[in-house]
Tab-separated table of C-alpha atoms in Angstrom:
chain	number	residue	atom	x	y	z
G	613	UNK	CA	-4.890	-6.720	-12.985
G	614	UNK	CA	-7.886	-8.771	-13.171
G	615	UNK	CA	-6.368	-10.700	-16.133
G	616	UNK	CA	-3.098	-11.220	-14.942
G	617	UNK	CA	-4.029	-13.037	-11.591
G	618	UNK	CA	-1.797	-13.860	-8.375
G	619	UNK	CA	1.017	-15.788	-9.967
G	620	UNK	CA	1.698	-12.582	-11.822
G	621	UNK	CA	1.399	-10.260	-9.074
G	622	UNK	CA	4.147	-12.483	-7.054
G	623	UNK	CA	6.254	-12.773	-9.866
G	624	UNK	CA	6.099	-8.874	-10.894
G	625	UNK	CA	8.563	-6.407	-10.864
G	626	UNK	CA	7.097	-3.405	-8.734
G	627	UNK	CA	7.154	-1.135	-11.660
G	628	UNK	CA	5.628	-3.298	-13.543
G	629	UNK	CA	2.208	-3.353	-11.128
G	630	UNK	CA	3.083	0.167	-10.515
G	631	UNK	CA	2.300	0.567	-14.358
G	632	UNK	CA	-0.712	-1.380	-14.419
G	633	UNK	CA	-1.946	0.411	-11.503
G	634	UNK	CA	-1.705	3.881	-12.516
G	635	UNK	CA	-0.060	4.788	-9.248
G	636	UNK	CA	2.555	7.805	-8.694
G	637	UNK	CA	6.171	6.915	-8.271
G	638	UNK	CA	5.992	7.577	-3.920
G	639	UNK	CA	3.963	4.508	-3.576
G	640	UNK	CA	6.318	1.923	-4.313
G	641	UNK	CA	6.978	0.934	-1.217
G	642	UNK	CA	3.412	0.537	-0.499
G	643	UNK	CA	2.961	-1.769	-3.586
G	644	UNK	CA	5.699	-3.457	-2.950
G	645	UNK	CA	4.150	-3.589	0.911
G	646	UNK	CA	0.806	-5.200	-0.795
G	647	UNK	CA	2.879	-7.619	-3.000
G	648	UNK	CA	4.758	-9.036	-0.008
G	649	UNK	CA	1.325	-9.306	2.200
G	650	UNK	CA	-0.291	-11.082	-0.805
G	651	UNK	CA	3.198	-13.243	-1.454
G	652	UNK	CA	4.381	-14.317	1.596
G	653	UNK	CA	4.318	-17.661	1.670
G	654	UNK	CA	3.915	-19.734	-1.841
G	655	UNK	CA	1.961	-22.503	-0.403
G	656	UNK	CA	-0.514	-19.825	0.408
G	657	UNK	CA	0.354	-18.565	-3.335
G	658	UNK	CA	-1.185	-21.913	-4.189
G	659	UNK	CA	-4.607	-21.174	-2.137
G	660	UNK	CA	-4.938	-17.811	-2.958
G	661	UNK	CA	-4.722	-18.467	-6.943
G	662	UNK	CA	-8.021	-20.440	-6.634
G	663	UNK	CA	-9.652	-17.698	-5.146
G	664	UNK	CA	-9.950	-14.441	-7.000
G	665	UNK	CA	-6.761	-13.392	-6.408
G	666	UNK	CA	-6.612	-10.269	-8.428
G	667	UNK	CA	-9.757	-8.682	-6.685
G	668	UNK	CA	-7.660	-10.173	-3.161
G	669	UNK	CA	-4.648	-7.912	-4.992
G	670	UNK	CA	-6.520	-4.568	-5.735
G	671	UNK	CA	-8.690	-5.195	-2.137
G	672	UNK	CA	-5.615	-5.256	-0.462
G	673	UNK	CA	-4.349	-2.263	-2.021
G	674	UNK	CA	-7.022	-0.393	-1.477
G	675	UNK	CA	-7.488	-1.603	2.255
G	676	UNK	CA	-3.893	-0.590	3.205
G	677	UNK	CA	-4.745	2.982	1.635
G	678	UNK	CA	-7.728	3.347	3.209
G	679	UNK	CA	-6.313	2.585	6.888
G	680	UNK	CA	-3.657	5.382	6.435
G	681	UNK	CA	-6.350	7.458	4.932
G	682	UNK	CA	-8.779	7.442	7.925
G	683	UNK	CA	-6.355	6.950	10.519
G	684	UNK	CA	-4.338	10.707	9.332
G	685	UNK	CA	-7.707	12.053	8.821
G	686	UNK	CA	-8.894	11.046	12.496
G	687	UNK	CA	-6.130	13.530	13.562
G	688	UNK	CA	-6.227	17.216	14.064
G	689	UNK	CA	-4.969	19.602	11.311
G	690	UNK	CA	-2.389	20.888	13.510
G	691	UNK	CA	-0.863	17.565	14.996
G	692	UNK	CA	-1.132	15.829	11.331
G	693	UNK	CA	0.214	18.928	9.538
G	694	UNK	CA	2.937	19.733	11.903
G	695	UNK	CA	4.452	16.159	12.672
G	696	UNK	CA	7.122	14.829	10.244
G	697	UNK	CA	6.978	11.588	8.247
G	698	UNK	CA	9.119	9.699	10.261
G	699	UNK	CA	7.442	10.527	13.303
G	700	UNK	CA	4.158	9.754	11.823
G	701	UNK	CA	4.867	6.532	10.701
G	702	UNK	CA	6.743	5.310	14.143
G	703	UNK	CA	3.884	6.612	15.982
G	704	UNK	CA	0.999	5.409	13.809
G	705	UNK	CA	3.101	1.813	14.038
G	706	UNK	CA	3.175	1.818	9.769
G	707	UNK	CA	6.105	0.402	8.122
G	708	UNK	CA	8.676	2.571	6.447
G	709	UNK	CA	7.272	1.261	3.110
G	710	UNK	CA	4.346	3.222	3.515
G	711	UNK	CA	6.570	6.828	3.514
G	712	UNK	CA	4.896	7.159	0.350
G	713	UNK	CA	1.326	6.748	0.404
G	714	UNK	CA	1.743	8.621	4.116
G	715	UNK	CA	3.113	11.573	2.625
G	716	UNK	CA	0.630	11.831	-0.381
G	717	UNK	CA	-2.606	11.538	2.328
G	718	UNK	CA	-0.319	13.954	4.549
G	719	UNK	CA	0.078	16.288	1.670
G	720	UNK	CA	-3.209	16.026	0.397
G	721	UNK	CA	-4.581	16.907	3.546
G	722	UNK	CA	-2.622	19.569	4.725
């Protein structure tokens, strides 16, 4: 993504980054998720693109994976591997666009 910078990442479909990520079909809604954090507001749009937006893209990404990560792996085996999505994501306070990447670390885990 490094070439295609922030004004593509706001202006990308989701497949599209989906694509250029790699990532499995279940995390859409987390990419999507990421695109909205890093495209809220165009005037920030503005800021951000002379940064290094796509490294601000791909760390926020992999910062949003990383909380569910540790935070279902802080759990015990029996409460993470017993509880269903739903549940996990109104108790953990994550947005229903993370279903995805929750179920693969649930998964993965259990």
């Amino acid at each position: 993504m490094k070439e295609y910078g922030l004004v593509f990442v706001c202006g990308a479909k989701i497949h599209e980054l989906m694509d250029l990520l790699g990532v499995d079909d279940r995390l859409d809604g987390t990419v999507k998720f990421v695109q909205d954090l890093l495209c809220k507001d165009e005037e920030e749009i503005d800021a951000l693109a002379k940064r290094s937006a796509p490294v601000d893209a791909l760390q926020a990404y992999g910062s949003v994976w990383s909380d569910i990560w540790e935070t279902l792996k802080s759990w015990s085996h029996d409460k993470l591997c017993t509880t269903k999505l739903q549940d996990l994501l109104d108790i953990l306070g994550f947005p229903d666009a993370l279903d995805g990447a929750v179920e693969m670390a649930q998964n993965a885990i259990c």
